[in-house]
Amino acid sequence: MADNVKPRVKVPRSASAGESVLLKTLISHPMESGQRKDSDGNPIPRSIINRFTCDFNGENVIDATLEPAVSTNPFIEFEAVVPEAGEFVFTWYDDDGSVYTDTKAIAVS
């Protein structure tokens, strides 16, 4: 993982079975659209997080395609139903082929 790309995730520690919980993610990434030029007038290559997914216990919760218009350090907030205790796996896909992953467990009370 590049030093300047850091994912952060907020997941409740526990929930009731069947409860909908709010999940928050943020990844530190410059999200260069490819439409700007450097000081010499050369195009700066596009470099964005182009896809974000979240799975819970192997089942897909969200699969989002991100476009160049998404701001630097994209923040994504969504809800997921927690049927049982388990683990969320958050994955971000970069234009350069890099993949960034974070995991968070949740207990069912």
Coordinates of N, CA, C and O in Angstrom, one line a residue, residues 3 5 11 17-18 68 70-71 76 80 93 97 99 101 103-104:
D3 N 2.2 4.9 0.8 CA 2.1 5.6 2.1 C 1.0 6.7 2.1 O 0.5 6.9 3.2
V5 N -2.0 6.5 0.7 CA -3.3 5.9 0.6 C -3.6 5.1 1.8 O -3.0 4.1 2.1
V11 N -17.3 0.9 12.0 CA -18.4 -0.1 12.1 C -18.8 -0.2 13.6 O -17.9 -0.3 14.4
A17 N -29.4 -9.1 15.9 CA -29.6 -9.8 14.7 C -30.7 -9.2 13.9 O -31.8 -8.9 14.4
G18 N -30.5 -8.9 12.6 CA -31.4 -8.3 11.7 C -31.4 -6.8 11.7 O -32.2 -6.2 11.0
P68 N -14.2 10.0 -12.2 CA -13.2 11.0 -11.9 C -13.7 12.2 -11.2 O -13.0 13.0 -10.5
V70 N -15.4 12.3 -8.5 CA -15.4 12.0 -7.1 C -14.3 12.8 -6.5 O -13.1 12.8 -7.0
S71 N -14.5 13.4 -5.3 CA -13.5 14.3 -4.7 C -12.3 13.5 -4.1 O -12.4 12.3 -3.9
I76 N -17.6 7.3 1.9 CA -18.8 6.5 1.5 C -19.5 6.1 2.8 O -18.9 5.5 3.7
A80 N -26.2 -1.5 6.2 CA -26.2 -2.9 6.0 C -26.9 -3.6 7.1 O -26.8 -3.2 8.2
Y93 N -10.4 -0.3 -5.2 CA -9.6 -0.6 -6.3 C -9.1 0.7 -7.0 O -9.9 1.6 -7.3
G97 N -3.9 -0.5 -10.4 CA -4.0 -1.9 -10.1 C -3.9 -2.2 -8.6 O -4.1 -3.4 -8.2
V99 N -4.9 -2.6 -4.8 CA -6.1 -2.9 -4.1 C -5.9 -2.7 -2.6 O -4.9 -3.2 -2.0
T101 N -7.5 -3.0 1.3 CA -8.5 -3.7 2.0 C -8.5 -3.4 3.5 O -7.4 -3.2 4.1
T103 N -10.7 -4.8 7.2 CA -11.8 -5.6 7.7 C -12.1 -5.2 9.1 O -11.3 -4.7 9.9
K104 N -13.4 -5.4 9.4 CA -13.9 -5.0 10.8 C -15.0 -6.1 11.2 O -15.9 -6.4 10.4

